CSV table of C-alpha atoms in Angstrom, one decimal:
chain,number,residue,atom,x,y,z
A,1,MET,CA,-67.3,-193.7,-67.0
A,2,SER,CA,-68.2,-196.6,-64.7
A,3,GLU,CA,-71.1,-196.5,-62.2
A,4,GLY,CA,-70.4,-194.1,-59.3
A,5,GLU,CA,-67.6,-192.4,-61.2
A,6,TYR,CA,-67.9,-188.7,-62.0
A,7,LYS,CA,-65.7,-186.1,-63.6
A,8,ILE,CA,-63.9,-183.5,-61.4
A,9,ALA,CA,-61.6,-181.7,-63.8
A,10,ASP,CA,-61.0,-181.6,-67.6
A,11,THR,CA,-58.2,-179.4,-68.8
A,12,LYS,CA,-55.2,-179.1,-71.0
A,13,GLY,CA,-51.6,-179.2,-70.0
A,14,ARG,CA,-48.5,-181.4,-70.3
A,15,PHE,CA,-47.1,-184.4,-68.5
A,16,ALA,CA,-43.9,-186.4,-68.3
A,17,MET,CA,-42.2,-189.3,-66.5
A,18,ALA,CA,-39.5,-187.9,-64.2
A,19,VAL,CA,-38.5,-191.1,-62.3
A,20,ARG,CA,-38.8,-194.6,-63.7
A,21,ASP,CA,-38.1,-197.7,-61.5
A,22,GLY,CA,-36.5,-195.5,-58.9
A,23,ARG,CA,-34.1,-193.8,-61.3
A,24,GLN,CA,-34.4,-190.2,-62.2
A,25,LEU,CA,-34.5,-189.6,-65.9
A,26,ASN,CA,-31.9,-187.1,-67.3
A,27,ASN,CA,-34.0,-186.3,-70.4
A,28,VAL,CA,-37.6,-185.6,-69.6
A,29,ASP,CA,-39.9,-185.9,-72.6
A,30,TRP,CA,-43.0,-183.7,-72.1
A,31,SER,CA,-46.2,-184.6,-73.9
A,32,GLN,CA,-48.9,-182.0,-74.6
A,33,GLY,CA,-52.5,-183.1,-74.3
A,34,ARG,CA,-55.7,-183.4,-72.3
A,35,ILE,CA,-55.8,-184.0,-68.5
A,36,LEU,CA,-59.0,-185.7,-67.3
A,37,LEU,CA,-59.6,-186.3,-63.6
A,38,SER,CA,-62.4,-188.3,-62.0
A,39,ASN,CA,-63.0,-189.5,-58.5
A,40,ARG,CA,-61.4,-192.8,-59.5
A,41,ARG,CA,-58.7,-192.2,-62.1
A,42,LEU,CA,-56.5,-189.7,-63.9
A,43,ILE,CA,-56.4,-189.9,-67.7
A,44,LEU,CA,-53.5,-188.3,-69.6
A,45,ALA,CA,-54.2,-188.2,-73.4
A,46,GLY,CA,-51.5,-187.0,-75.7
A,47,ASN,CA,-50.3,-187.5,-79.3
A,48,ASP,CA,-48.5,-190.7,-78.2
A,49,GLY,CA,-51.6,-192.3,-76.8
A,50,LYS,CA,-53.6,-192.4,-73.5
A,51,ARG,CA,-52.4,-193.4,-70.1
A,52,THR,CA,-54.9,-194.2,-67.3
A,53,ILE,CA,-53.8,-194.0,-63.7
A,54,ALA,CA,-56.0,-195.3,-60.9
A,55,LEU,CA,-56.1,-192.8,-58.1
A,56,SER,CA,-55.5,-195.7,-55.7
A,57,ASP,CA,-52.1,-196.3,-57.4
A,58,ILE,CA,-51.0,-192.8,-56.4
A,59,SER,CA,-49.3,-193.1,-53.0
A,60,GLY,CA,-48.5,-189.4,-52.5
A,61,LEU,CA,-46.8,-186.3,-53.9
A,62,SER,CA,-43.1,-186.2,-54.4
A,63,GLY,CA,-40.9,-183.2,-53.9
A,64,ARG,CA,-40.0,-181.0,-56.8
A,65,GLN,CA,-38.0,-182.7,-59.5
A,66,ASP,CA,-35.6,-180.1,-60.8
A,67,ALA,CA,-32.9,-182.3,-62.4
A,68,SER,CA,-33.1,-180.8,-65.9
A,69,GLN,CA,-33.8,-177.4,-67.4
A,70,SER,CA,-36.9,-178.8,-69.2
A,71,ILE,CA,-38.4,-179.7,-65.8
A,72,ALA,CA,-37.3,-176.5,-64.1
A,73,ALA,CA,-39.0,-174.5,-66.9
A,74,ALA,CA,-42.4,-176.0,-65.8
A,75,SER,CA,-42.9,-173.8,-62.7
A,76,ASN,CA,-46.2,-175.4,-61.6
A,77,TYR,CA,-46.7,-179.1,-61.6
A,78,LEU,CA,-47.7,-182.0,-59.4
A,79,ALA,CA,-45.2,-184.8,-58.9
A,80,LEU,CA,-47.3,-188.0,-58.4
A,81,LYS,CA,-45.7,-191.0,-56.8
A,82,LEU,CA,-46.6,-194.2,-58.5
A,83,GLY,CA,-44.6,-196.9,-56.7
A,84,GLU,CA,-41.0,-196.4,-57.8
A,85,ASP,CA,-42.1,-194.0,-60.6
A,86,VAL,CA,-42.8,-190.3,-60.5
A,87,MET,CA,-45.2,-188.7,-63.0
A,88,LEU,CA,-45.2,-184.9,-63.5
A,89,VAL,CA,-48.5,-183.3,-64.4
A,90,SER,CA,-48.5,-179.6,-65.3
A,91,ALA,CA,-52.0,-178.3,-66.0
A,92,ALA,CA,-52.8,-175.0,-67.7
A,93,ASP,CA,-54.8,-173.9,-64.7
A,94,HIS,CA,-52.5,-175.3,-62.1
A,95,ASP,CA,-54.1,-174.0,-58.9
A,96,GLU,CA,-57.6,-175.1,-59.9
A,97,PHE,CA,-56.3,-178.5,-60.9
A,98,LYS,CA,-54.3,-178.9,-57.7
A,99,THR,CA,-57.5,-178.3,-55.7
A,100,ALA,CA,-59.4,-180.7,-57.9
A,101,PHE,CA,-56.7,-183.4,-57.4
A,102,PHE,CA,-56.9,-183.1,-53.6
A,103,ARG,CA,-60.7,-183.2,-53.8
A,104,ALA,CA,-60.4,-186.4,-55.8
A,105,VAL,CA,-58.1,-188.1,-53.3
A,106,LEU,CA,-59.5,-186.7,-50.0
A,107,ASP,CA,-63.2,-185.7,-50.3
A,108,GLU,CA,-65.4,-187.9,-48.1
A,109,ASN,CA,-62.4,-189.7,-46.5
A,110,ILE,CA,-63.0,-190.7,-42.9
A,111,VAL,CA,-60.2,-189.9,-40.4
A,112,LYS,CA,-60.0,-189.5,-36.6
A,113,ALA,CA,-59.7,-186.0,-35.2
A,114,LYS,CA,-59.0,-184.5,-31.8
A,115,HIS,CA,-60.2,-180.9,-31.6
A,116,PRO,CA,-59.0,-178.8,-29.9
A,117,ALA,CA,-56.1,-181.0,-28.8
A,118,VAL,CA,-54.4,-177.8,-27.5
A,119,GLU,CA,-56.0,-174.5,-26.9
A,120,GLY,CA,-54.1,-171.3,-25.9
A,121,GLY,CA,-51.1,-173.5,-25.2
A,122,VAL,CA,-52.9,-175.7,-22.8
A,123,VAL,CA,-53.4,-179.4,-23.6
A,124,GLN,CA,-57.1,-180.3,-23.6
A,125,ASP,CA,-58.7,-183.5,-22.4
A,126,THR,CA,-60.3,-184.2,-25.8
A,127,SER,CA,-61.2,-187.6,-27.2
A,128,TRP,CA,-60.6,-188.9,-30.7
A,129,GLU,CA,-63.7,-189.0,-32.9
A,130,LYS,CA,-64.5,-189.8,-36.5
A,131,ALA,CA,-64.4,-186.9,-38.9
A,132,ARG,CA,-65.3,-186.6,-42.6
A,133,LEU,CA,-63.0,-184.5,-44.9
A,134,LYS,CA,-64.0,-182.0,-47.5
A,135,VAL,CA,-61.4,-180.1,-49.6
A,136,GLU,CA,-62.0,-176.4,-50.4
A,137,ALA,CA,-59.9,-174.0,-52.4
A,138,GLU,CA,-58.1,-172.7,-49.4
A,139,ALA,CA,-59.0,-175.1,-46.6
A,140,ILE,CA,-59.7,-178.6,-45.5
A,141,ALA,CA,-63.1,-178.8,-43.7
A,142,THR,CA,-63.7,-181.6,-41.2
A,143,ALA,CA,-67.1,-182.6,-40.0
A,144,LEU,CA,-66.7,-184.3,-36.6
A,145,GLN,CA,-69.1,-187.1,-35.5
A,146,SER,CA,-70.2,-184.9,-32.5
A,147,GLY,CA,-71.5,-182.3,-34.9
A,148,THR,CA,-68.5,-179.9,-34.6
A,149,PHE,CA,-67.3,-178.4,-37.8
A,150,VAL,CA,-63.6,-177.5,-38.0
A,151,GLU,CA,-62.2,-175.6,-40.9
A,152,LEU,CA,-58.4,-175.7,-41.4
A,153,GLU,CA,-57.8,-172.6,-43.4
A,154,LEU,CA,-54.4,-172.3,-45.1
A,155,GLU,CA,-54.1,-168.6,-44.1
A,156,GLU,CA,-54.6,-169.4,-40.4
A,157,ILE,CA,-52.0,-172.3,-40.2
A,158,SER,CA,-48.7,-171.5,-38.6
A,159,GLU,CA,-47.1,-174.9,-38.2
A,160,ILE,CA,-47.5,-178.6,-39.2
A,161,ASN,CA,-45.8,-181.4,-37.2
A,162,THR,CA,-46.2,-185.2,-37.3
A,163,GLU,CA,-45.4,-187.8,-34.8
A,164,GLN,CA,-45.9,-191.6,-34.4
A,165,ARG,CA,-48.3,-192.4,-31.6
A,166,GLU,CA,-50.1,-195.5,-30.4
A,167,ILE,CA,-53.9,-195.0,-30.9
A,168,GLY,CA,-56.3,-197.9,-30.2
A,169,GLY,CA,-53.4,-200.3,-30.0
A,170,ASP,CA,-52.0,-199.3,-33.4
A,171,GLU,CA,-49.0,-197.2,-34.3
A,172,ARG,CA,-50.3,-194.3,-36.3
A,173,THR,CA,-49.1,-191.1,-37.9
A,174,VAL,CA,-50.6,-188.1,-36.1
A,175,ILE,CA,-50.7,-184.7,-37.9
A,176,GLN,CA,-50.6,-181.8,-35.5
A,177,VAL,CA,-52.0,-178.6,-37.1
A,178,SER,CA,-51.3,-175.3,-35.3
A,179,HIS,CA,-53.8,-172.7,-36.4
A,180,VAL,CA,-56.0,-169.9,-35.3
A,181,GLU,CA,-59.7,-170.2,-34.5
A,182,GLY,CA,-61.3,-166.9,-33.9
A,183,GLN,CA,-58.7,-165.1,-31.8
A,184,THR,CA,-57.3,-168.3,-30.1
A,185,SER,CA,-54.3,-170.4,-31.1
A,186,VAL,CA,-55.3,-174.0,-31.2
A,187,GLU,CA,-54.0,-177.4,-32.3
A,188,THR,CA,-56.1,-179.9,-34.2
A,189,HIS,CA,-54.8,-183.4,-34.4
A,190,LEU,CA,-55.7,-185.8,-37.3
A,191,THR,CA,-54.9,-189.4,-38.0
A,192,GLY,CA,-56.0,-192.0,-40.4
A,193,PRO,CA,-54.7,-194.3,-43.2
A,194,GLN,CA,-51.1,-193.6,-44.1
A,195,ARG,CA,-52.0,-192.6,-47.7
A,196,THR,CA,-54.7,-190.2,-46.5
A,197,CYS,CA,-52.3,-188.6,-44.0
A,198,ALA,CA,-49.7,-188.1,-46.7
A,199,PHE,CA,-52.2,-186.1,-48.9
A,200,VAL,CA,-53.6,-184.1,-45.9
A,201,GLN,CA,-50.1,-183.1,-44.9
A,202,SER,CA,-49.2,-182.2,-48.5
A,203,PHE,CA,-52.2,-179.9,-48.7
A,204,LEU,CA,-51.8,-178.2,-45.3
A,205,LYS,CA,-48.1,-177.7,-45.6
A,206,GLU,CA,-48.9,-174.9,-48.0
A,207,GLY,CA,-50.3,-172.9,-45.1
A,208,GLU,CA,-47.1,-173.5,-43.1
A,209,ARG,CA,-45.0,-172.2,-46.0
A,210,ARG,CA,-47.1,-169.1,-46.2
A,211,SER,CA,-46.6,-168.3,-42.6
A,212,GLU,CA,-42.8,-168.7,-42.6
A,213,ALA,CA,-41.1,-165.9,-40.7
A,214,ASN,CA,-38.7,-164.8,-43.4
A,215,VAL,CA,-39.1,-161.1,-43.4
A,216,ASP,CA,-36.6,-158.4,-42.4
A,217,LEU,CA,-37.9,-156.1,-39.7
A,218,ASP,CA,-35.9,-153.5,-37.8
A,219,PRO,CA,-36.2,-153.2,-34.0
A,220,SER,CA,-38.8,-150.4,-34.0
A,221,GLU,CA,-41.0,-152.4,-36.4
A,222,LYS,CA,-40.7,-155.5,-34.2
A,223,GLU,CA,-41.8,-153.3,-31.2
A,224,VAL,CA,-45.0,-152.5,-33.1
A,225,LEU,CA,-45.5,-156.2,-34.0
A,226,MET,CA,-45.0,-157.4,-30.4
A,227,ALA,CA,-47.3,-154.7,-29.0
A,228,LEU,CA,-50.1,-155.9,-31.4
A,229,TYR,CA,-49.3,-159.5,-30.4
A,230,SER,CA,-49.6,-158.5,-26.7
A,231,GLY,CA,-53.1,-157.2,-27.3
A,232,VAL,CA,-52.4,-153.4,-27.4
A,233,SER,CA,-54.9,-151.5,-29.4
A,234,PRO,CA,-53.4,-150.1,-32.7
A,235,PHE,CA,-54.5,-146.6,-31.6
A,236,GLU,CA,-52.6,-146.9,-28.3
A,237,ILE,CA,-49.3,-148.3,-29.7
A,238,PRO,CA,-47.5,-145.0,-30.2
A,239,ALA,CA,-47.9,-144.0,-26.6
A,240,PHE,CA,-47.3,-147.6,-25.4
A,241,ILE,CA,-43.9,-148.0,-27.1
A,242,GLY,CA,-42.9,-144.3,-27.2
A,243,GLN,CA,-42.8,-143.9,-31.0
A,244,ASP,CA,-44.1,-141.1,-33.1
A,245,VAL,CA,-47.6,-141.6,-34.5
A,246,ASP,CA,-46.4,-141.1,-38.1
A,247,ASN,CA,-43.7,-143.7,-37.6
A,248,VAL,CA,-46.2,-146.2,-36.3
A,249,GLU,CA,-48.5,-145.5,-39.3
A,250,GLU,CA,-45.6,-146.1,-41.7
A,251,THR,CA,-44.9,-149.4,-39.9
A,252,PHE,CA,-48.5,-150.4,-40.3
A,253,GLU,CA,-48.3,-149.7,-44.0
A,254,LYS,CA,-45.2,-151.9,-44.3
A,255,LEU,CA,-46.8,-154.8,-42.3
A,256,ILE,CA,-49.9,-154.6,-44.5
A,257,GLU,CA,-47.7,-154.8,-47.7
A,258,LEU,CA,-45.8,-157.8,-46.2
A,259,ASP,CA,-49.1,-159.5,-45.5
A,260,ILE,CA,-48.3,-159.7,-41.8
A,261,VAL,CA,-51.4,-157.8,-40.6
A,262,ASP,CA,-54.8,-157.4,-42.0
A,263,GLU,CA,-56.3,-153.9,-42.4
A,264,VAL,CA,-59.6,-153.5,-40.6
A,265,ARG,CA,-60.2,-149.8,-41.5
A,266,THR,CA,-58.2,-146.7,-42.3
A,267,ARG,CA,-56.6,-144.7,-40.4
A,268,HIS,CA,-55.3,-147.3,-39.1
A,269,GLU,CA,-56.8,-150.2,-37.4
A,270,VAL,CA,-55.1,-153.5,-38.0
A,271,THR,CA,-55.1,-157.1,-36.7
A,272,LEU,CA,-52.4,-159.7,-36.7
A,273,ASN,CA,-53.0,-162.6,-39.1
A,274,SER,CA,-51.5,-166.1,-38.7
A,275,ARG,CA,-48.2,-165.1,-40.3
A,276,GLY,CA,-47.9,-162.0,-38.1
A,277,ARG,CA,-48.5,-164.0,-35.0
A,278,ASN,CA,-45.8,-166.5,-36.0
A,279,ILE,CA,-43.3,-163.7,-36.6
A,280,ALA,CA,-44.2,-161.8,-33.4
A,281,SER,CA,-43.8,-165.0,-31.4
A,282,GLU,CA,-40.3,-165.5,-32.8
A,283,ALA,CA,-39.4,-161.9,-32.1
A,284,MET,CA,-40.5,-162.1,-28.5
A,285,ASN,CA,-38.5,-165.3,-28.0
A,286,GLU,CA,-35.4,-163.4,-29.2
A,287,GLN,CA,-35.7,-160.9,-26.4
């Protein structure tokens, strides 16, 4: 490796070209081999030879390429955009490799951050400041120039939005991250080079997907959820909503199984997590 280059991941897996010169390939030919990732390049070594891809040539991650059965059979892979080409990389330890990849393309990158841009639904008079990124297994940590440390944890993210905004005389993409900090709902805004923003958004979108409100709750269960959202103690909820204690306990059990609330201790103290707050907010808006 060249001076200043260091290895981040070394694993086995398979890889294939899915799009060439902008045209999706009907027959995808997977190659088995070694996948080596450094802070500067990705090396794919198979029986047909070795391909070296500079990380700077990867502009972002494409959506899933499910044109053929051979691709669909690979349930876990990264689709790397290389100009008009898309290369699929399916590592044996996909989750670890995915984190390693984001570390390779994002660690130590400098962006601008505004935190909190919104707190408790109220827009804050916060200035943009430089921030350094660090990727963790379940979060992107940002160290702001002022000394503030902000951790964007996937489990605490409820929504990701982007908009174009003029900052310092330039038109920039701004990523608006809605998440929870302590017990407070906040928004952190990030902006930077287009390529960096694309990778940050790809990483954080996983948190939004986890919090999607796609569960089926009956009216009595929604009552429990909204009571929790309103700040009612779990122990006071039966009397507050006029339900039997055993019924509320059963609802708590279901919400725990659905990963909507986190169990604090038995019998039964729970607290809403990010996904639960998102669902409760939608339920209250339906009233």
